[in-house]
Short mmCIF file of C-alpha atoms in Angstrom, two decimals:
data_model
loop_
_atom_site.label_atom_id
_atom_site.label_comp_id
_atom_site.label_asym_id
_atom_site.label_seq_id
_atom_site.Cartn_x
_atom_site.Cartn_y
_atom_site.Cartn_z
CA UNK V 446 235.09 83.58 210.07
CA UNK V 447 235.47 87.43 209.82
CA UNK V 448 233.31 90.07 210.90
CA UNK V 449 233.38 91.59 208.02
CA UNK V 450 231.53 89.62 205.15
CA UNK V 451 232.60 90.12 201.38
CA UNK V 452 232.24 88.32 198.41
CA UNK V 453 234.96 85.77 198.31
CA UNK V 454 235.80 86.39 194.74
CA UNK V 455 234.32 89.28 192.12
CA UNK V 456 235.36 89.34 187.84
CA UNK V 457 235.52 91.88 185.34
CA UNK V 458 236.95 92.39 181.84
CA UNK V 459 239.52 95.24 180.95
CA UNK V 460 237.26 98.51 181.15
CA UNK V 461 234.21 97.62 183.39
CA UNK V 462 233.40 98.72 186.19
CA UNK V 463 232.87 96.37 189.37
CA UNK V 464 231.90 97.09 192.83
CA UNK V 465 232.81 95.20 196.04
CA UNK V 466 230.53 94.74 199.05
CA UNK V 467 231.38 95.00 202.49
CA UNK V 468 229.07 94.26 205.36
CA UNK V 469 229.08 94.84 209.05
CA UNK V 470 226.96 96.09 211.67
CA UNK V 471 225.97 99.43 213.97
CA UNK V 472 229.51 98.52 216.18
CA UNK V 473 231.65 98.43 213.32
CA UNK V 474 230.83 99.66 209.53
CA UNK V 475 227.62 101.48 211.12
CA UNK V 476 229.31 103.71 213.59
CA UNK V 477 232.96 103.91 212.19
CA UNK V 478 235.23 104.79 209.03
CA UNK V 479 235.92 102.01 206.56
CA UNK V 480 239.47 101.23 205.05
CA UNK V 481 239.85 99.47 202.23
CA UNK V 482 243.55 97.31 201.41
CA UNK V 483 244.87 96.13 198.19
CA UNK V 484 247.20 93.30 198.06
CA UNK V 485 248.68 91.99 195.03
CA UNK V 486 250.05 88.57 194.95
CA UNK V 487 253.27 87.93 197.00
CA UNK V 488 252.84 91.41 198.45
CA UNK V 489 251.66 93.00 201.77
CA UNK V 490 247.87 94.89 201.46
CA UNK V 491 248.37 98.64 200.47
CA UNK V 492 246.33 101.68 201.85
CA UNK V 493 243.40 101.86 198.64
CA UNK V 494 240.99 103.97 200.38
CA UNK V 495 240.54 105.60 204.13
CA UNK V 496 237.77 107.28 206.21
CA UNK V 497 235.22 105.66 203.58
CA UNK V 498 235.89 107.15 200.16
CA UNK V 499 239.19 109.08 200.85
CA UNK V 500 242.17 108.14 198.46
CA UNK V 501 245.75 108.55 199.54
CA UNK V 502 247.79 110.06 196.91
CA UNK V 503 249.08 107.53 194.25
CA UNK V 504 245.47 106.19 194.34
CA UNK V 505 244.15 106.31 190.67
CA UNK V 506 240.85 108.14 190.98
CA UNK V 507 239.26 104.61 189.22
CA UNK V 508 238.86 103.52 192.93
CA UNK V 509 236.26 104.89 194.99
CA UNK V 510 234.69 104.09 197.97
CA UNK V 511 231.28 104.88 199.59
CA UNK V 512 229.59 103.67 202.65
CA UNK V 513 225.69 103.05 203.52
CA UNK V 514 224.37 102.31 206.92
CA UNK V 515 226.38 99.04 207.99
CA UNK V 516 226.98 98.21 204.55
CA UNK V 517 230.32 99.81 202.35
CA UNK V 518 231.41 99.32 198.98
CA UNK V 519 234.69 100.00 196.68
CA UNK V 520 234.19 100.82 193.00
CA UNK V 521 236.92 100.18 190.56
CA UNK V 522 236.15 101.69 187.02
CA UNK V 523 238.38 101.18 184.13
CA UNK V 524 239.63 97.72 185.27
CA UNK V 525 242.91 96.79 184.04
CA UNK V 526 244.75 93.86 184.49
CA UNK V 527 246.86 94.92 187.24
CA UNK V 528 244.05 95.47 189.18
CA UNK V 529 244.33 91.75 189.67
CA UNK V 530 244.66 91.19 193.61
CA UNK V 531 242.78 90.61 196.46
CA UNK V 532 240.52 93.16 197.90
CA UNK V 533 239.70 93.64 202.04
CA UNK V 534 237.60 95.89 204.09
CA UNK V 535 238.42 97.12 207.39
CA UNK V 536 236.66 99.46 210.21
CA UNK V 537 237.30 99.37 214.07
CA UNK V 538 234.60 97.55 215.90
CA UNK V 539 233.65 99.20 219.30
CA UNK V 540 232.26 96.02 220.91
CA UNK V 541 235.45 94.23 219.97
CA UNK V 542 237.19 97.63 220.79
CA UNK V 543 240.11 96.44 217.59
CA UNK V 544 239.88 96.53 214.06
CA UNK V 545 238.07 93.69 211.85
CA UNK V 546 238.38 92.92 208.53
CA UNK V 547 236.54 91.47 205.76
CA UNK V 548 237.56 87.81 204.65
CA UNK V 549 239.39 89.30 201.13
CA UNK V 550 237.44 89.38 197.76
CA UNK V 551 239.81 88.38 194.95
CA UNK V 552 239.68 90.42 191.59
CA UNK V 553 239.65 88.23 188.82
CA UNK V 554 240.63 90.37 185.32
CA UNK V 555 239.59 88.50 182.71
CA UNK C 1036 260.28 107.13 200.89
CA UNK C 1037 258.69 105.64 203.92
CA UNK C 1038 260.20 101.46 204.67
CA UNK C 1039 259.18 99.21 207.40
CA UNK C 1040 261.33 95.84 207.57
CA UNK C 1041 260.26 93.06 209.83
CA UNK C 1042 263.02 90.48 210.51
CA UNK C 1043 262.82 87.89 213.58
CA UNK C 1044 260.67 84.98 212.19
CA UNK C 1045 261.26 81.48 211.65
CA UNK C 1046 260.45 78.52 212.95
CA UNK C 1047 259.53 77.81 217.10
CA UNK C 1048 258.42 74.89 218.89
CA UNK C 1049 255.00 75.09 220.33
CA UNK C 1050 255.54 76.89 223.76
CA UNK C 1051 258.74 78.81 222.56
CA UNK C 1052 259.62 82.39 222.10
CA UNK C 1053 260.40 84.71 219.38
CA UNK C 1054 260.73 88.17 219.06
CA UNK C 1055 260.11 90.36 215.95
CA UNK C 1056 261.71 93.34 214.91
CA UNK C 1057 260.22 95.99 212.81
CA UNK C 1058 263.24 99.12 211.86
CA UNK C 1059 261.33 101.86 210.52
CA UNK C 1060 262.59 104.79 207.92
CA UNK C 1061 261.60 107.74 205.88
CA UNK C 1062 259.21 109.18 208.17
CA UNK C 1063 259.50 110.45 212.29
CA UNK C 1064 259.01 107.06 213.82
CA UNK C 1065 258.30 109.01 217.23
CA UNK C 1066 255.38 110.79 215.88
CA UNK C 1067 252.92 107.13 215.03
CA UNK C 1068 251.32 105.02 216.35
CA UNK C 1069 252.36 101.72 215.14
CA UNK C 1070 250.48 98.24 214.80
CA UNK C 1071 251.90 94.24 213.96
CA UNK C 1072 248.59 92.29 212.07
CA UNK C 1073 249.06 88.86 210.94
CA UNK C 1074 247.86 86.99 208.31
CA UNK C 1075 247.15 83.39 207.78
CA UNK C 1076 245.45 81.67 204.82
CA UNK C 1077 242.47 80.00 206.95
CA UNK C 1078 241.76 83.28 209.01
CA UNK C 1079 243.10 86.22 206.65
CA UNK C 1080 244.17 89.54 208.22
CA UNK C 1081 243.80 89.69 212.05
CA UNK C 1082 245.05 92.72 213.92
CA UNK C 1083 247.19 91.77 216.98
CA UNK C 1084 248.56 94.71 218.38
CA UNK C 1085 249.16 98.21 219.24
CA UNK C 1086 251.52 100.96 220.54
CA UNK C 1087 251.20 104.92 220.64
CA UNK C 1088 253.76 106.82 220.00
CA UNK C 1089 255.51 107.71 222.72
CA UNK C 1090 254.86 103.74 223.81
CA UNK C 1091 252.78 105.07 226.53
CA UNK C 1092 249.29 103.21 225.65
CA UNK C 1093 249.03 100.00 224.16
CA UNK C 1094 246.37 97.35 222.27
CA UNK C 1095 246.58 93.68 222.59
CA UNK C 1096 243.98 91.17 220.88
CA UNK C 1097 241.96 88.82 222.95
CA UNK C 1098 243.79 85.99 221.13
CA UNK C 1099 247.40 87.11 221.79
CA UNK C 1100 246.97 88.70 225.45
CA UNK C 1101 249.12 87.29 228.25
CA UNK C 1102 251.61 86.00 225.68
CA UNK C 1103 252.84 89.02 222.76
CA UNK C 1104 254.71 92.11 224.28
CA UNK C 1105 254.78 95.23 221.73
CA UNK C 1106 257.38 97.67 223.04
CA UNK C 1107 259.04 100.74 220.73
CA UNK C 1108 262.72 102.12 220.73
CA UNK C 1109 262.32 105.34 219.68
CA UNK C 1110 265.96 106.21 219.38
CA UNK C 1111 266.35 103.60 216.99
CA UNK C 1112 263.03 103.89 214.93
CA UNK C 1113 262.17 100.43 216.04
CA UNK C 1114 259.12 98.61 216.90
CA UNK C 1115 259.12 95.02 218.54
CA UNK C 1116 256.80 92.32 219.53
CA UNK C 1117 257.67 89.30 221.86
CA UNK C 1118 256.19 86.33 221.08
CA UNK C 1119 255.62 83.93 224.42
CA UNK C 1120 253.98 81.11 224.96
CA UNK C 1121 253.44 80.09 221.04
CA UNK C 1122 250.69 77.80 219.79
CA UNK C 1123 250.68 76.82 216.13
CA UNK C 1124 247.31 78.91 215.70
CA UNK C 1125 250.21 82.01 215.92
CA UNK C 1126 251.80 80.24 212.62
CA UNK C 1127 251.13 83.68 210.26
CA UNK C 1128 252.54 86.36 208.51
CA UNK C 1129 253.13 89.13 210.82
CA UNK C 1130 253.24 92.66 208.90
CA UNK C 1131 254.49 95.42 211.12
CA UNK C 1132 252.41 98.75 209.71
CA UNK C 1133 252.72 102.27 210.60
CA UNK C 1134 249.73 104.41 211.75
CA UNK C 1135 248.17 107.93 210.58
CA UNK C 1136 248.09 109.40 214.24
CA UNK C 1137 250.22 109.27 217.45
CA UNK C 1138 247.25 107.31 218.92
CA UNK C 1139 246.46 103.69 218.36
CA UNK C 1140 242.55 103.75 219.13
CA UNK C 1141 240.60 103.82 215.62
CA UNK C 1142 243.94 104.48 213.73
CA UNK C 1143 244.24 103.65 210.34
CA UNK C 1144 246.91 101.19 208.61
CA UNK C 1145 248.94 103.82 206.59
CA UNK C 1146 251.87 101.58 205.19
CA UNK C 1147 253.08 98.33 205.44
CA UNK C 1148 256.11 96.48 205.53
CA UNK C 1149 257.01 93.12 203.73
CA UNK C 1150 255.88 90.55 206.61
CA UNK C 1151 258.11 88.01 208.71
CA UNK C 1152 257.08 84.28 208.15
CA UNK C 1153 256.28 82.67 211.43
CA UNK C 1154 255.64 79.01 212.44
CA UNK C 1155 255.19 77.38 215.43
CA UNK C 1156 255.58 73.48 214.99
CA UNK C 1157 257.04 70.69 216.38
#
């Protein structure tokens, strides 16, 4: 069980937008920055978005990233099929005093 | 361009040893922090450990403590972590992955390398 919570799975057709939710609490989400990984399949997660809505370059600007409180989310307008992959959230958690993650949310293009 | 490969993995008895490797390019190895997180398909991305980057400071999770060394060779832009004491909940993907400061605490998980398979059964 992460500590972390996200959907465990999210759809969209080419060209919508869809957001993913992340969830924490004051020790984790609600006190530090949230990452967010892509990882297509057979690959190892990828840097999507840092410090809560930065993007590294090579980040299409169709990914976004805003945080709320104990609560974060990642936007992905535009969807195209190789935005296919699953999704995680990640922030360091002072109580733990490590980094969580969320559980994954996998992107379903249909 | 910046490449992290793992090697080291396999397959261990429950109670052996195994140490991975992690040789790092493209970017002054000295200068990060670097982390190993593992993922498994039950318990999905769990980070493990730590180092600065002089290898001064380190970070070990609760569940690996006692048992996982990380140690870094500078001099040959190479990160390790020895594996002790194994139990099959250590059977994951371990993903060595290079950090955005010279510090470890609340560093981020800049790039990633391919993973090293490992499994701990009998």
């Amino acid at each position: 069980q992460s500590v972390l919570t996200q959907p465990p799975s999210a759809s969209g057709t080419p060209g919508q937008r869809v957001t993913i939710s992340c969830s924490g609490s004051n020790s984790n989400i609600g006190s530090n920055y949230v990452y967010w990984y892509q990882q297509l399949p057979g690959t190892a997660p990828k840097l999507l978005i840092y410090r809560n809505n930065q993007r590294p370059s090579g980040v299409p600007d169709r990914f976004s990233g805003s945080k709320s409180g104990t609560s974060a989310s990642l936007a992905i307008s535009g969807l195209r099929s190789e935005d296919e992959a699953d999704y995680y959230c990640a922030a360091w958690d002072d109580s733990l005093s490590g980094v969580v993650f969320g559980g994954g949310t996998k992107l379903t293009v249909l | 361009e910046v490449q992290l490969v793992e090697s080291g993995g396999g397959l261990v008895q429950p109670g052996g040893s195994l140490r991975l490797s992690c040789l790092a390019s493209g970017f002054t190895f000295s200068t990060y922090a670097m982390h190993w997180v593992r993922q498994t398909p039950g318990k999905g991305l769990e980070y493990v450990s730590a180092i600065s980057s002089n290898g001064g400071s380190t970070y070990y999770a609760d569940s690996v403590k006692g048992g996982f060394t990380i140690s870094r060779d500078n001099s040959k832009n190479t990160l390790f972590l020895q594996m002790s004491s194994l139990r099959a909940e250590d059977t994951a993907v371990y993903y060595c992955v290079k950090g955005y400061s010279s510090s470890w605490y609340k560093d981020a998980f800049d790039i990633w390398g391919q993973g090293t398979m490992v499994t701990v059964s009998s």
